[in-house]
Coordinates of C-alpha atoms in Angstrom, one line a residue:
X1 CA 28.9 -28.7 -21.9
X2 CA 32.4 -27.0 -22.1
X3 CA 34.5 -27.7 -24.7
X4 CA 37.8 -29.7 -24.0
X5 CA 41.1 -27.4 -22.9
X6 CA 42.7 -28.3 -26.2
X7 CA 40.0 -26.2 -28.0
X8 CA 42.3 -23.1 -26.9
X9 CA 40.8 -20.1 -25.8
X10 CA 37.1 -20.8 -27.5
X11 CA 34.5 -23.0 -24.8
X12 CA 31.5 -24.0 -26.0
X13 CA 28.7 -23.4 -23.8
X14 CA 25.3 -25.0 -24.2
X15 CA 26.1 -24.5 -28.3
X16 CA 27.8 -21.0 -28.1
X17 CA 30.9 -20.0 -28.6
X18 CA 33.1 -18.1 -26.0
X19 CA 36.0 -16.0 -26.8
X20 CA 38.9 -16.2 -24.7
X21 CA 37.8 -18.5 -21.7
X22 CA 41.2 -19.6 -20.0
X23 CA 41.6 -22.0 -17.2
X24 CA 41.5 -20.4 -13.8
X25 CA 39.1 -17.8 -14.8
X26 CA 36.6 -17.2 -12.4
X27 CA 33.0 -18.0 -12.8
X28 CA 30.5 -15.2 -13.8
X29 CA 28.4 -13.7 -11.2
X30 CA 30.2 -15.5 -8.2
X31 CA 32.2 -13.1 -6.2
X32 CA 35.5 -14.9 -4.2
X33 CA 33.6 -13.8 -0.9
X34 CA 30.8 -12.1 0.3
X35 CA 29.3 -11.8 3.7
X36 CA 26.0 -11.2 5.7
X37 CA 25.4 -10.0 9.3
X38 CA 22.4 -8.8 11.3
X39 CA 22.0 -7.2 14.6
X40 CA 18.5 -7.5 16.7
X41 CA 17.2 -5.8 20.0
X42 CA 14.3 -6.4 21.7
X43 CA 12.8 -4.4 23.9
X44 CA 9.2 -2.5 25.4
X45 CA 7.8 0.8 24.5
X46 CA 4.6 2.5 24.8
X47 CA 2.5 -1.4 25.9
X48 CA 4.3 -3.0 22.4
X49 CA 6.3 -5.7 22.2
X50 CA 9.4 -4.0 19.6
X51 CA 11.9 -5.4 17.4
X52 CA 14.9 -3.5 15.9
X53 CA 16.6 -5.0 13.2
X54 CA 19.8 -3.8 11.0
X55 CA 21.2 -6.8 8.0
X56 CA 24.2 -6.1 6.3
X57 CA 25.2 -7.7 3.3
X58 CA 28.6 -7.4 1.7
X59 CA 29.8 -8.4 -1.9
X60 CA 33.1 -8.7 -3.4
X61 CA 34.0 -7.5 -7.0
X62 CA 32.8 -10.2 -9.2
X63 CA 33.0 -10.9 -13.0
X64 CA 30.1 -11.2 -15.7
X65 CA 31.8 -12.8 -18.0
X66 CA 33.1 -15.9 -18.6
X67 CA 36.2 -14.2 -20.0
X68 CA 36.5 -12.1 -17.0
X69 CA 36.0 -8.6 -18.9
X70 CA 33.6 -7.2 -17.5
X71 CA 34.3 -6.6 -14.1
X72 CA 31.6 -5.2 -11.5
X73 CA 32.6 -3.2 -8.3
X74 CA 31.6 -5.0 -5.1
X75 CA 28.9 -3.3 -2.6
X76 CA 27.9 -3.2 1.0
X77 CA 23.6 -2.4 1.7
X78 CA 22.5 -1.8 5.3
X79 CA 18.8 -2.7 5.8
X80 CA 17.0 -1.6 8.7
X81 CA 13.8 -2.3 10.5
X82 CA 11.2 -1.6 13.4
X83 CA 8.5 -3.7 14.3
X84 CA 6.0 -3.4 16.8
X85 CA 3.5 -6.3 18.4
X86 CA 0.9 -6.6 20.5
X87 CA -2.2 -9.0 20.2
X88 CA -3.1 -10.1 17.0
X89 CA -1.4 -6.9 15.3
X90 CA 2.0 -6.5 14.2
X91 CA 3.2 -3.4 12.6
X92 CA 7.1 -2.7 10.8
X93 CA 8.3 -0.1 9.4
X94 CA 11.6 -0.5 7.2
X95 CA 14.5 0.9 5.0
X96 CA 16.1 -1.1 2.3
X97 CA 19.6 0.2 1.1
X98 CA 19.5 2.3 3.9
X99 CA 23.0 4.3 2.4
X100 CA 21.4 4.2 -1.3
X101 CA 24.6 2.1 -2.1
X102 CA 24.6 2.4 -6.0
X103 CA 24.7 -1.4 -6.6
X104 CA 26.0 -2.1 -10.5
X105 CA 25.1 -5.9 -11.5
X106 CA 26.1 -5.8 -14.7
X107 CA 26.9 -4.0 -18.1
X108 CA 25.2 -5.0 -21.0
X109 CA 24.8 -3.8 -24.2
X110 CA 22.0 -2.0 -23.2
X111 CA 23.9 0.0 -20.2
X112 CA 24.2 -0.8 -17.1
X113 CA 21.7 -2.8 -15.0
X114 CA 21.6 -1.2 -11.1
X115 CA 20.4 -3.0 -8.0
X116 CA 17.8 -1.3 -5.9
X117 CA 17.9 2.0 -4.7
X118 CA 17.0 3.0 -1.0
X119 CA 13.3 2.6 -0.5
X120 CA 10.9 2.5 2.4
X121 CA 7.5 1.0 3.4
X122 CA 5.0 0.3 6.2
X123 CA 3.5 -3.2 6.4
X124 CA 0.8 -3.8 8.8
X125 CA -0.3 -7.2 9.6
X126 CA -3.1 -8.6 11.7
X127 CA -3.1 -12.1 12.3
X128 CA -6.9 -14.0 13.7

């Protein structure tokens, strides 16, 4: 529930009060655009059936505030991945945040909260 324009520049949201909401400010946590692509190649090596994968995800500057004041900067991650197959087995190994983008979601009064940090992993699946 939002509180009529005529309140001023106090909306009421779900019974509390926010300072300085005008009309046109944009939503919190919504950027105006972001984007995602992803590049795949298949191909033999070694008898397995491989998969290379890179997804890139892109996110504008965004606001997490409903009074737009606090403003967080907008990132770009690259996550990458190699999978191998044959018979029943499948086996990937992978890279998140491949650039260990520093991702900053938002700042709160306990600091800021970060997105994750480049990590790696093996997964190894068998399948009956």
């Amino acid at each position: 529930e939002v509180g009529s324009p005529s309140v001023g520049n106090t909306a009421v949201v779900q019974g509390a009060s926010v300072q300085n909401v005008l009309t046109g400010n944009r939503l919190p946590s919504t950027p105006e655009t972001s984007g995602y692509g992803s590049l795949v190649y298949d191909f033999q090596i070694g008898g397995f059936d491989a998969s290379a994968r890179a997804d890139l995800y892109w996110v504008a500057t965004q606001w997490r505030a409903a009074n737009n004041e606090r403003r967080t900067p907008g990132h770009e991650t690259v996550d990458l991945r190699l999978q191998l197959t044959r018979d029943d087995y499948r086996l990937s190994f992978y890279v998140e945040n491949a650039t260990d983008e520093i991702i900053v979601y938002e700042l709160t009064n306990n600091g800021y909260q970060y997105g994750r940090a480049r990590s790696w992993g093996v997964e190894l699946h068998y399948g009956l």
